[in-house]
Short mmCIF file of C-alpha atoms in Angstrom, two decimals:
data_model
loop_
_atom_site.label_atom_id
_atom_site.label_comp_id
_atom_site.label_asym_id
_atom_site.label_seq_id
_atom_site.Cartn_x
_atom_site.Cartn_y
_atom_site.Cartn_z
CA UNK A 1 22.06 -17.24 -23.75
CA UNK A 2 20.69 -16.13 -20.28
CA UNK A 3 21.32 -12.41 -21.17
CA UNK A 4 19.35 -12.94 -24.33
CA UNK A 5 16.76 -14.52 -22.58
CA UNK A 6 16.04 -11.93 -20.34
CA UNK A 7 15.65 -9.54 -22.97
CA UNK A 8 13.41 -11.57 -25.02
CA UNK A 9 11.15 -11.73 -22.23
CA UNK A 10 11.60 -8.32 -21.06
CA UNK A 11 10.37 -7.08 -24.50
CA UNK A 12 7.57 -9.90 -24.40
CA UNK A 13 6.25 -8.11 -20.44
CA UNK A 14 6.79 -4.56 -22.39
CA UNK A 15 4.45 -5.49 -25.30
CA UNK A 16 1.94 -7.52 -22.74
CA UNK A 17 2.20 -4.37 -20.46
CA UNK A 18 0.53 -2.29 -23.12
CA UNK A 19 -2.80 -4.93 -23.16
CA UNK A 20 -3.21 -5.58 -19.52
CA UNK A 21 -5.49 -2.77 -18.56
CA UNK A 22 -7.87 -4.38 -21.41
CA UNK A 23 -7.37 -8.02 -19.89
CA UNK A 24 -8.00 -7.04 -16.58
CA UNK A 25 -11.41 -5.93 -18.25
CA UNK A 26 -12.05 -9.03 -19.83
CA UNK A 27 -11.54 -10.96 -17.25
CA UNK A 28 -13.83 -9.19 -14.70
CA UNK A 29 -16.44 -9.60 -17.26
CA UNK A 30 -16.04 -13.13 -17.49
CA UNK A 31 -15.75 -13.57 -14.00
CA UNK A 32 -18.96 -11.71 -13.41
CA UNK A 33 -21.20 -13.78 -16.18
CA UNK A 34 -19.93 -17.10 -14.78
CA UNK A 35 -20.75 -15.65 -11.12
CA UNK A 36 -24.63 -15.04 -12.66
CA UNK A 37 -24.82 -18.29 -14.74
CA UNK A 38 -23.79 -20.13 -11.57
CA UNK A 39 -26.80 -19.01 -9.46
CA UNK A 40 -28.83 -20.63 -12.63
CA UNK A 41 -30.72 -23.37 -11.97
CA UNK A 42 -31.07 -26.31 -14.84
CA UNK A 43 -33.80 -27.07 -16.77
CA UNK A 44 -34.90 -31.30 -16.56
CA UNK A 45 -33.56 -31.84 -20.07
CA UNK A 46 -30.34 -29.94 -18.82
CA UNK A 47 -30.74 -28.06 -22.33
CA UNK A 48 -31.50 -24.15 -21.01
CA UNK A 49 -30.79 -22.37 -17.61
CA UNK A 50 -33.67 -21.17 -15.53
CA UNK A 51 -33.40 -17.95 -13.63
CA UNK A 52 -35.21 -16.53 -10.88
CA UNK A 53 -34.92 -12.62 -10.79
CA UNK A 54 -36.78 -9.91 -9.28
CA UNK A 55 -37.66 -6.92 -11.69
CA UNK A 56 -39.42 -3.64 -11.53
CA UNK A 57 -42.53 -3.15 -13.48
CA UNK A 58 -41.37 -0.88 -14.90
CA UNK A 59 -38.36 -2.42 -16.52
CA UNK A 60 -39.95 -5.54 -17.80
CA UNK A 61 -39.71 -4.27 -20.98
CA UNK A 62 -36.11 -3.11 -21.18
CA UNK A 63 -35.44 -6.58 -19.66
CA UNK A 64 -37.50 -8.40 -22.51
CA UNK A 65 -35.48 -5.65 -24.96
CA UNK A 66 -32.13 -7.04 -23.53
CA UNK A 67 -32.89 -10.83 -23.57
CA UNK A 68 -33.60 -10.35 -27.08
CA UNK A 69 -30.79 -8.60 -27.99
CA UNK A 70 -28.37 -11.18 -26.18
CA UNK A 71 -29.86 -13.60 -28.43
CA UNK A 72 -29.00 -12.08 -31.40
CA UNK A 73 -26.12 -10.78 -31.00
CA UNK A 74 -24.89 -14.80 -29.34
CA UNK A 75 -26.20 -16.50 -32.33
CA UNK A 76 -28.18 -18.74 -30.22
CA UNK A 77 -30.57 -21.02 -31.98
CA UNK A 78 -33.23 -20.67 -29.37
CA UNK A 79 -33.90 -17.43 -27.56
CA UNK A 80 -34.57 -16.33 -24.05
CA UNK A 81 -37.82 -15.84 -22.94
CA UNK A 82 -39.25 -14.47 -19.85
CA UNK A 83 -42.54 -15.48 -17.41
CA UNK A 84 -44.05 -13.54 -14.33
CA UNK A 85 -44.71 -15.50 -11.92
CA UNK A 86 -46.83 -14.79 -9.24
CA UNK A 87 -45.65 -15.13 -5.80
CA UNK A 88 -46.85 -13.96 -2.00
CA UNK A 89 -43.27 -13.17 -1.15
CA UNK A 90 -42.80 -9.36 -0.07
CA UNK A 91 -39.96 -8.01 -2.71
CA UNK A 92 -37.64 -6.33 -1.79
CA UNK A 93 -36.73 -3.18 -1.75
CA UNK A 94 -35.76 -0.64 -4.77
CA UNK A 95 -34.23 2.10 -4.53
CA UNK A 96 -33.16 4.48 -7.45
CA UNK A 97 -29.98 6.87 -6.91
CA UNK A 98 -27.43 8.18 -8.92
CA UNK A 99 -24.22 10.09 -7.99
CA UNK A 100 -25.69 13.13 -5.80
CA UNK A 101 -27.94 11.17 -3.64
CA UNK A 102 -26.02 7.85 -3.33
CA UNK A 103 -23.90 8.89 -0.80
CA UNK A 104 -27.33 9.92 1.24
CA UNK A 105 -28.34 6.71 0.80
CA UNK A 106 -25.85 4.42 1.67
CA UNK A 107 -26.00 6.26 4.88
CA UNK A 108 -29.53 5.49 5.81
CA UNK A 109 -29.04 2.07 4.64
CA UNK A 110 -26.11 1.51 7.26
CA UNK A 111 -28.76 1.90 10.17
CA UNK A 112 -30.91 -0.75 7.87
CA UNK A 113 -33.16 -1.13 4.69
CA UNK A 114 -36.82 -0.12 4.59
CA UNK A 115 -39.23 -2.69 3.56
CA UNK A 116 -41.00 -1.92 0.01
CA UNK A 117 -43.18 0.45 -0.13
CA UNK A 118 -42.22 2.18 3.23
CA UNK A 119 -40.90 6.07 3.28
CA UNK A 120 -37.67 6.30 1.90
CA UNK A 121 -36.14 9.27 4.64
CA UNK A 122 -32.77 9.25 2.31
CA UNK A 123 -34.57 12.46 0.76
CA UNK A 124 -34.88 14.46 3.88
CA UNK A 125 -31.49 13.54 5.05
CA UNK A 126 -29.93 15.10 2.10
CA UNK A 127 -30.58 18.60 4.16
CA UNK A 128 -31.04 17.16 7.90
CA UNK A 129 -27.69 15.44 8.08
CA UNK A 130 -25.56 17.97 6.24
CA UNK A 131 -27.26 21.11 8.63
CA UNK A 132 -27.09 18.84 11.66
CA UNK A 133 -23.57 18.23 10.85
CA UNK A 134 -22.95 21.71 10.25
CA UNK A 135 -24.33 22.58 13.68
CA UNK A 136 -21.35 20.75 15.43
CA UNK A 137 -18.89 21.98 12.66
CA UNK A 138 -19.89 25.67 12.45
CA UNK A 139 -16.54 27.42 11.45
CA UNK A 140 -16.70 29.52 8.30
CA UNK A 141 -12.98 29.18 7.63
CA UNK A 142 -12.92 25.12 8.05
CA UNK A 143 -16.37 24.78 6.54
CA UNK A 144 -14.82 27.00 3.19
CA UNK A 145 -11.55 24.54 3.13
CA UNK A 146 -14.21 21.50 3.06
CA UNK A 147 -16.45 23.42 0.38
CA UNK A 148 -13.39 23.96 -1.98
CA UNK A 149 -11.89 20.39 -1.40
CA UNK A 150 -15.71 18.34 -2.50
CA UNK A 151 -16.07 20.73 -5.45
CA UNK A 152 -12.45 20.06 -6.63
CA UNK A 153 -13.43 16.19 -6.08
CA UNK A 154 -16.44 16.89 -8.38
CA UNK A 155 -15.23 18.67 -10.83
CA UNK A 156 -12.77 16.27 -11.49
CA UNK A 157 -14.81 13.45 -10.99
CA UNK A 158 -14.00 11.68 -14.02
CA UNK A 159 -10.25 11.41 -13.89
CA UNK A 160 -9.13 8.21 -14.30
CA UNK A 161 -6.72 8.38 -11.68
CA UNK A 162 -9.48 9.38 -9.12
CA UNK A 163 -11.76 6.53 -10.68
CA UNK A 164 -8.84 3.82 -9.88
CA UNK A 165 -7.90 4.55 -6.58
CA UNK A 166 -7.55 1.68 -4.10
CA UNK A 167 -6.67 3.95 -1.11
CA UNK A 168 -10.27 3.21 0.88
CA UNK A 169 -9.71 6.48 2.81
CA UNK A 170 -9.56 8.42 -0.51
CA UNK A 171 -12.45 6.39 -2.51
CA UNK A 172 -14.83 6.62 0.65
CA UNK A 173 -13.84 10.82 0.22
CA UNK A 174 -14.74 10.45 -3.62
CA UNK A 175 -17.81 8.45 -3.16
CA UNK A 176 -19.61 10.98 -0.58
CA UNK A 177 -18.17 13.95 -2.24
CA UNK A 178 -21.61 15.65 -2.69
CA UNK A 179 -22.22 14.58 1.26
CA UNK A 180 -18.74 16.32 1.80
CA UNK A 181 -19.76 19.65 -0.85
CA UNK A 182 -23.23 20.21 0.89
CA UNK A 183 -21.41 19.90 4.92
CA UNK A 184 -19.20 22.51 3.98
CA UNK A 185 -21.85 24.86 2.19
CA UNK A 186 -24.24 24.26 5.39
CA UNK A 187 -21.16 24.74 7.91
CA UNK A 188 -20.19 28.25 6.03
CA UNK A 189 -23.91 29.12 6.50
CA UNK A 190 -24.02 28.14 10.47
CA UNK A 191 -20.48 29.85 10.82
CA UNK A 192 -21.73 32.82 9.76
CA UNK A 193 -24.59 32.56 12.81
CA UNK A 194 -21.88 32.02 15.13
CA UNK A 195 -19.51 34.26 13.70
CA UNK A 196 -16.42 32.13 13.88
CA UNK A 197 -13.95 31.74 11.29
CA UNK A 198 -11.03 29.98 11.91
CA UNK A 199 -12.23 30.41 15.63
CA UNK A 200 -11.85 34.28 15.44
CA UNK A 201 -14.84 36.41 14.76
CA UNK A 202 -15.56 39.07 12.06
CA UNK A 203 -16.97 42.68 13.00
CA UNK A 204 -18.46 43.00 9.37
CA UNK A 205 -21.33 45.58 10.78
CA UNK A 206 -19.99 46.76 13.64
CA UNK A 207 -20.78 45.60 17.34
CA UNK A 208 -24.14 46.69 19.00
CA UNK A 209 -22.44 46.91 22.40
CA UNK A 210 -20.81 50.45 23.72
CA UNK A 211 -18.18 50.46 26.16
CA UNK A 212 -18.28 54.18 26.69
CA UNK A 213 -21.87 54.33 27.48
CA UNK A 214 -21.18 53.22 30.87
CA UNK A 215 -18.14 56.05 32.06
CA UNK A 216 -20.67 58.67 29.90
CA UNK A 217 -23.88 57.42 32.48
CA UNK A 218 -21.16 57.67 34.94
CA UNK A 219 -21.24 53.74 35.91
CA UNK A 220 -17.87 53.28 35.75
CA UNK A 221 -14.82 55.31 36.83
CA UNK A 222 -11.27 55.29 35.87
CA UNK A 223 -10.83 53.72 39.52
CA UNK A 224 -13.16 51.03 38.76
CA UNK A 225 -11.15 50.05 35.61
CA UNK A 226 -8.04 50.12 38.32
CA UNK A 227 -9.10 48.31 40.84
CA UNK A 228 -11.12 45.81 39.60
CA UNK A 229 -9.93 42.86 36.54
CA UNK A 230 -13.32 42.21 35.24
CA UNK A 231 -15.96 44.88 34.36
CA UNK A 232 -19.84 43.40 33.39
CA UNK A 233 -21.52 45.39 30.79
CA UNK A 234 -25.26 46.30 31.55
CA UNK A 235 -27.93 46.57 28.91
CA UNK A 236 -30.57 48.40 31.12
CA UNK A 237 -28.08 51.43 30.59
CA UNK A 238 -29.26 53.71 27.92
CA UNK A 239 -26.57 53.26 24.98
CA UNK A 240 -24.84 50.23 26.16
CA UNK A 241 -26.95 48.16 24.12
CA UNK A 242 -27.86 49.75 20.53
CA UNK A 243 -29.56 46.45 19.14
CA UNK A 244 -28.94 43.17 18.15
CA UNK A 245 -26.42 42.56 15.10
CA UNK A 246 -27.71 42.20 12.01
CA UNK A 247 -26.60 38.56 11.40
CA UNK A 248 -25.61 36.32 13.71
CA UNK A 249 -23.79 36.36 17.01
CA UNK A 250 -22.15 39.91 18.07
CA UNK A 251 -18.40 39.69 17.71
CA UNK A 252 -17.29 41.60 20.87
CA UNK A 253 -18.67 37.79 22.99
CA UNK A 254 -15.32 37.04 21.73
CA UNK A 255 -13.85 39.54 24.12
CA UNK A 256 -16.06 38.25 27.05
CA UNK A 257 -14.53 36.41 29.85
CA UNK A 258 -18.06 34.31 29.78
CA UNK A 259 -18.12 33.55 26.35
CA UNK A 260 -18.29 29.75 26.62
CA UNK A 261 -20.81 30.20 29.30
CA UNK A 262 -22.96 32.23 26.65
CA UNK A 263 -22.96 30.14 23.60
CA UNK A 264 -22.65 26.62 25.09
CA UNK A 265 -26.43 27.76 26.58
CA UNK A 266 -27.13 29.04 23.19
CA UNK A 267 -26.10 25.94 21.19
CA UNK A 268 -26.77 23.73 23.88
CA UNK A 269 -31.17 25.12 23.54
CA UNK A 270 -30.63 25.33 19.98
CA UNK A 271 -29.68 21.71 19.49
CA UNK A 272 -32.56 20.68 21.85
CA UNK A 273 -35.00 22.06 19.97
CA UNK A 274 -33.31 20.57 16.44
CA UNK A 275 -32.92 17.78 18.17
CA UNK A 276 -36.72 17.37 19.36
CA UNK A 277 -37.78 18.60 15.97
CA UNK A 278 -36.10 15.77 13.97
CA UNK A 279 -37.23 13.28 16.14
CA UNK A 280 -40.62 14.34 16.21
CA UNK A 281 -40.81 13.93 12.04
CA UNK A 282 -38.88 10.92 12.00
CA UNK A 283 -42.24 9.57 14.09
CA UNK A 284 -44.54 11.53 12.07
CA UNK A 285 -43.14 9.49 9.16
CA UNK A 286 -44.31 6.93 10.84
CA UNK A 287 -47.61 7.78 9.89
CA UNK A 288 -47.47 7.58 6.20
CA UNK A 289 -46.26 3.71 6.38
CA UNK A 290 -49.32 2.75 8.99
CA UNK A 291 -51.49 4.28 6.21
CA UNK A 292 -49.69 2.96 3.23
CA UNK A 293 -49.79 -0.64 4.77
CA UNK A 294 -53.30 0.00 5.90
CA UNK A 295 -52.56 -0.94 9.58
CA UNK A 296 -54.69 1.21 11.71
CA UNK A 297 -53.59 -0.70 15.17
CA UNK A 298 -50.14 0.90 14.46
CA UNK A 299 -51.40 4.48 14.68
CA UNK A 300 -53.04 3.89 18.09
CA UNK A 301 -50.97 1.49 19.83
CA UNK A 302 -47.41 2.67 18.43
CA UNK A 303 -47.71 6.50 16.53
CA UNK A 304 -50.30 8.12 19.23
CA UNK A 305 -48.11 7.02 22.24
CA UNK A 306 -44.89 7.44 20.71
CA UNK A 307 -46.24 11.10 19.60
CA UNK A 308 -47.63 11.94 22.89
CA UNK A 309 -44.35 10.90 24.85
CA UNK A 310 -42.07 12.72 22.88
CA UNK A 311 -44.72 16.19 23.21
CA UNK A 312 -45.48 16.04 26.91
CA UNK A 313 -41.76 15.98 28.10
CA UNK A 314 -39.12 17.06 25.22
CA UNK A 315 -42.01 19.43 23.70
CA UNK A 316 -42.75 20.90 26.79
CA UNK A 317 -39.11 21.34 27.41
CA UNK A 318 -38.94 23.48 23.75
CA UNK A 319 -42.03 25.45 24.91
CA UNK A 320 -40.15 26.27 27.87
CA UNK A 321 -37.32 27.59 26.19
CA UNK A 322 -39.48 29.67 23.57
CA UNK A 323 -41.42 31.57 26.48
CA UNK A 324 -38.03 32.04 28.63
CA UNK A 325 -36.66 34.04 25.67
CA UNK A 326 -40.17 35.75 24.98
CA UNK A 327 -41.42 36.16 28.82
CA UNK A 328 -38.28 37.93 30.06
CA UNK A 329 -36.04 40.48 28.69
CA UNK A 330 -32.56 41.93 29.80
CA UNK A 331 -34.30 44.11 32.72
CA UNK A 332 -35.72 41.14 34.48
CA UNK A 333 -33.41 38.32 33.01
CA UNK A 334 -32.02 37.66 36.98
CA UNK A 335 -35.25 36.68 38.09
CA UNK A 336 -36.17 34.47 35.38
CA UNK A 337 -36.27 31.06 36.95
CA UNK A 338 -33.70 27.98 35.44
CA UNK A 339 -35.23 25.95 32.29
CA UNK A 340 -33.03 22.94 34.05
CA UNK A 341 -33.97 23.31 37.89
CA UNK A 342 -37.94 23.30 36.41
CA UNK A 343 -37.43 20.22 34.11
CA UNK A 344 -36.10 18.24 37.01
CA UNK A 345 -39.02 19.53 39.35
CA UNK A 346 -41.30 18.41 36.82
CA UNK A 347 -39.80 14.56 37.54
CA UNK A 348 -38.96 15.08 41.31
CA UNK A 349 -42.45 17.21 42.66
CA UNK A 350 -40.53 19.18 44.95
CA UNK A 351 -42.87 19.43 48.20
CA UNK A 352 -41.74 23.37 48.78
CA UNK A 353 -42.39 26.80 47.50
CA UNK A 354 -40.63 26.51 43.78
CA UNK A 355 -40.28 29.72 41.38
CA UNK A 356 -42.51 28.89 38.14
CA UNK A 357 -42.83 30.67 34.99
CA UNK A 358 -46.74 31.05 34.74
CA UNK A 359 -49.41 30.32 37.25
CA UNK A 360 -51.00 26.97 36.70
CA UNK A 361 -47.61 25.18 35.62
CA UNK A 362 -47.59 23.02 38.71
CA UNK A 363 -50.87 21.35 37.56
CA UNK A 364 -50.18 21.39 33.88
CA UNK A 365 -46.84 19.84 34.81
CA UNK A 366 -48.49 16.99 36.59
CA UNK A 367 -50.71 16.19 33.57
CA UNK A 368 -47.99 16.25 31.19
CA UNK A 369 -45.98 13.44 32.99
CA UNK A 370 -49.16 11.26 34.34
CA UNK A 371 -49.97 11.30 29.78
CA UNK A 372 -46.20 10.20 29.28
CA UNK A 373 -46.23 7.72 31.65
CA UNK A 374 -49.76 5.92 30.69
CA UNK A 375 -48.19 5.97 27.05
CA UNK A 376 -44.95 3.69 28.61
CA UNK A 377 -47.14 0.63 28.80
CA UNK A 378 -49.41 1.08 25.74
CA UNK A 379 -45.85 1.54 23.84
CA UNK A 380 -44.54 -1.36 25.28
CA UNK A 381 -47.60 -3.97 25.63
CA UNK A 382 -49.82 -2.65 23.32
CA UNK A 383 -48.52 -4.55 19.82
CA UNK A 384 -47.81 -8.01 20.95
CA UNK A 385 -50.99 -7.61 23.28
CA UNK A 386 -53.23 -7.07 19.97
CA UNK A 387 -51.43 -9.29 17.61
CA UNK A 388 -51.78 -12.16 20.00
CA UNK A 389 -55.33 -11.65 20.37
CA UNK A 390 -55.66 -11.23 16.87
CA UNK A 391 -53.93 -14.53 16.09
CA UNK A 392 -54.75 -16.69 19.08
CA UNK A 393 -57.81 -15.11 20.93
CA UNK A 394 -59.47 -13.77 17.47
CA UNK A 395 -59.26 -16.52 15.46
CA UNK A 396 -60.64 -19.36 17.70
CA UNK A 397 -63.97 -16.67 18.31
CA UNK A 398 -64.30 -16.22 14.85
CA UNK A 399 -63.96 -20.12 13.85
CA UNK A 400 -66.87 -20.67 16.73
CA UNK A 401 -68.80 -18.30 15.67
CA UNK A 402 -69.09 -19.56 12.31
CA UNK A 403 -70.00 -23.39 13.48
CA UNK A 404 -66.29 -24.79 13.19
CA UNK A 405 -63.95 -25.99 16.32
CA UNK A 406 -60.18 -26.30 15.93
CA UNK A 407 -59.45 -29.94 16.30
CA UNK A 408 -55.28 -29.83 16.48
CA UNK A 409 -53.23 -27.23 15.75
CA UNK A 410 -52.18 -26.84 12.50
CA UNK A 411 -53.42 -29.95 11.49
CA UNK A 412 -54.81 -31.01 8.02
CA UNK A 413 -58.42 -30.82 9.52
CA UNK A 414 -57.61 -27.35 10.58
CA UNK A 415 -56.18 -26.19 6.98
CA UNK A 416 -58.70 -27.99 5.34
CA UNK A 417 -61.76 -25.99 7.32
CA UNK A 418 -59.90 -22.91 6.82
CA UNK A 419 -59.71 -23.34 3.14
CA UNK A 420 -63.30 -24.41 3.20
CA UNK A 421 -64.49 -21.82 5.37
CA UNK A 422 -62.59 -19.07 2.95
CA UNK A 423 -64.16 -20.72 0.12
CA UNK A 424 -67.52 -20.19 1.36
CA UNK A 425 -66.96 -16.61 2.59
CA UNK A 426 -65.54 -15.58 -0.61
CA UNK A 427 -62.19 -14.29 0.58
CA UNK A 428 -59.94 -13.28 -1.96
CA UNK A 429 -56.32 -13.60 -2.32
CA UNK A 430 -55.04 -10.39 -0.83
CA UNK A 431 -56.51 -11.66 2.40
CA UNK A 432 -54.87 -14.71 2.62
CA UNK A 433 -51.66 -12.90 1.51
CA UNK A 434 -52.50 -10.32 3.91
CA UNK A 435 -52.95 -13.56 6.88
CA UNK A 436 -49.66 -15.03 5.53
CA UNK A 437 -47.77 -11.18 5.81
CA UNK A 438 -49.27 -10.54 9.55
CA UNK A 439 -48.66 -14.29 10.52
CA UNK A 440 -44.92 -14.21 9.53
CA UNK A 441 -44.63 -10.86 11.98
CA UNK A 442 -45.64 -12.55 14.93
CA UNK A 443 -43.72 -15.38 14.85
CA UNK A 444 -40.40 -12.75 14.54
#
């Protein structure tokens, strides 16, 4: 009896087996309406569920097509209807992605969500943060293995297997796969600039050093290569130098005992002024929300300053840079004074004689760092400094100027002259929406 039980049920789980996949389905879907009817609220005669939704304009037709469509397909004897109804609450914020530019997005939204209507910088991270990313990362080789792994990923994006994995490592891989696809393509690009694949480089057209040069000028000797361990190439010698290489960095610095001295300085100015050039659009994005929300005190107190900081000190340190490598040239490169040691002067005003790059950078110095530092306070005091006056200082001289005198805060005197007094000015309801909006930012 117990042996025939066991196969009676084992042949039962076989058959049930075959129809799970399809309850599992089932199930989530009733889950998932019972999770939405719950957050219904009932109607007094307890007869219809009311819900309260947000909803693009623009899909308040589908939404009406869908609610009819439920209704006729349920059978119900009364169908759904929808209202707008108008509200002063901000909405919040939509944003439409699909499968290339969701994994942007979910990266911006881990530092926070905009506010609606604000500029949505997902788009310009789908190049910044794959090219940044490829600055640290710049290997041809390992950028290649990446390339081919995301484009496998996608082109086999719709195998079930790949669609049902619970491994979080591998479904956070498959989720940012185009993030992953457009690293790799921007970390072949900037491995080709440094010429490093698999940390070796490639001598594709040939180096534009020449070691011979310097025993044909007669600068070196055999005894020189005897006695000493370490020989220095110069350019100033006619034929050392032939030109630089066509793309990218010359592949004979990999033969250099000061090759990490050479391109950390490269990628350490290079990443200074990327780094100064993101930062300075992130602010100038600023902009576009000041004038989009129509807040004017924003671009003076908060975009000017902000703008002028980041110019007078990390600009200046990216023109410095720029005329270094334009100023001076391999036959006067020793006397070309440190980008570093004049940075720090510029903080420190060094009472003696200091080496400068052009006369009159004392002075211009000086100015730059007296503008930065009367921007600190206006950064830091000017906001709350206005919007208090505007909602404390403001308000009481514009109530006595037009014959009325707060008698206790917030009181019912108070809201009744301010309705009054709103009435008789004729303000409309995007001002009071607009007093409710600037009210509610103070008091955060």
């Amino acid at each position: 009896v117990l042996n025939k039980t066991e196969e009676y049920l084992r042949q039962v789980l076989y058959k049930a087996s075959e129809s799970i996949y399809t309850w599992v389905i089932q199930v989530k879907k009733m889950k998932a309406i019972y999770h939405v009817l719950n957050l219904c609220s009932f109607d007094v005669t307890n007869k219809c569920l009311i819900a309260e939704v947000w909803c693009p304009v623009a899909d308040l037709q589908n939404l009406r097509h869908a609610l009819e469509e439920g209704s006729r397909k349920s059978g119900a004897t009364i169908s759904s209807f929808m209202n707008t109804i108008p509200t002063t609450q901000p909405p919040p914020t939509l944003i439409r992605t699909n499968k290339f530019t969701s994994g942007f997005q979910n990266i911006v939204d881990a530092y926070g969500v905009g506010s609606y209507g604000e500029v949505n910088p997902a788009l310009y991270t789908i190049i910044t943060f794959p090219f940044l990313f490829a600055v640290m990362f710049g290997d041809f080789g390992h950028g290649l293995l990446m390339f081919i792994f995301a484009l496998l990923t996608i082109l086999y994006e719709n195998h079930p297997r790949l669609k049902r994995a619970q491994d979080e490592i591998m479904k956070m891989l498959f989720e940012g796969r185009y993030v992953i696809l457009l690293m790799g393509l921007f970390s072949i690009y900037t491995g080709l600039i440094y010429n490093d694949c698999f940390s070796k480089s490639i001598n594709i057209f040939g180096s534009g050093w020449n070691v011979s040069a310097m025993f044909e000028q007669k600068v070196w000797s055999l005894e020189d290569l005897k006695s000493n361990r370490y020989l220095a190439l110069d350019p100033n010698v006619s034929g050392v130098y032939n030109g630089a290489y066509p793309f990218g960095i010359d592949p004979i610095w990999n033969l250099a005992s000061n090759r990490l001295t050479f391109l950390n300085s490269f990628k350490m100015k290079m990443s200074v002024i990327f780094g100064v050039t993101h930062m300075t659009f992130g602010v100038v994005l600023g902009l576009f929300n000041h004038l989009h929300f129509k807040k004017t005190y924003n671009i003076y107190l908060v975009f000017i300053p902000e703008l002028l900081f980041m110019l007078c000190i990390f600009g200046y340190l990216v023109f410095m840079i720029f005329f270094k490598w334009l100023a001076y040239s391999a036959e006067d490169s020793t006397a070309a004074p440190s980008i570093l040691i004049q940075f720090i002067n510029m903080f420190l005003f060094p009472s003696g004689e200091t080496k400068s790059f052009f006369s009159g950078q004392i002075p211009l110095q000086k100015f730059l760092l007296s503008v930065a530092f009367l921007c600190v306070p206006v950064m830091l005091l000017g906001k709350p400094l206005y919007l208090y006056w505007l909602h404390s200082g403001g308000r009481g001289i514009r109530m006595y100027r037009s014959g009325y005198k707060l008698i206790r805060k917030e009181s019912e005197e108070e809201l009744c002259l301010l309705s009054c007094h709103d009435l008789e000015e004729g303000a409309n309801h995007s001002d009071s929406s607009h007093r409710e909006a600037e009210a509610e930012e103070v008091m955060f």
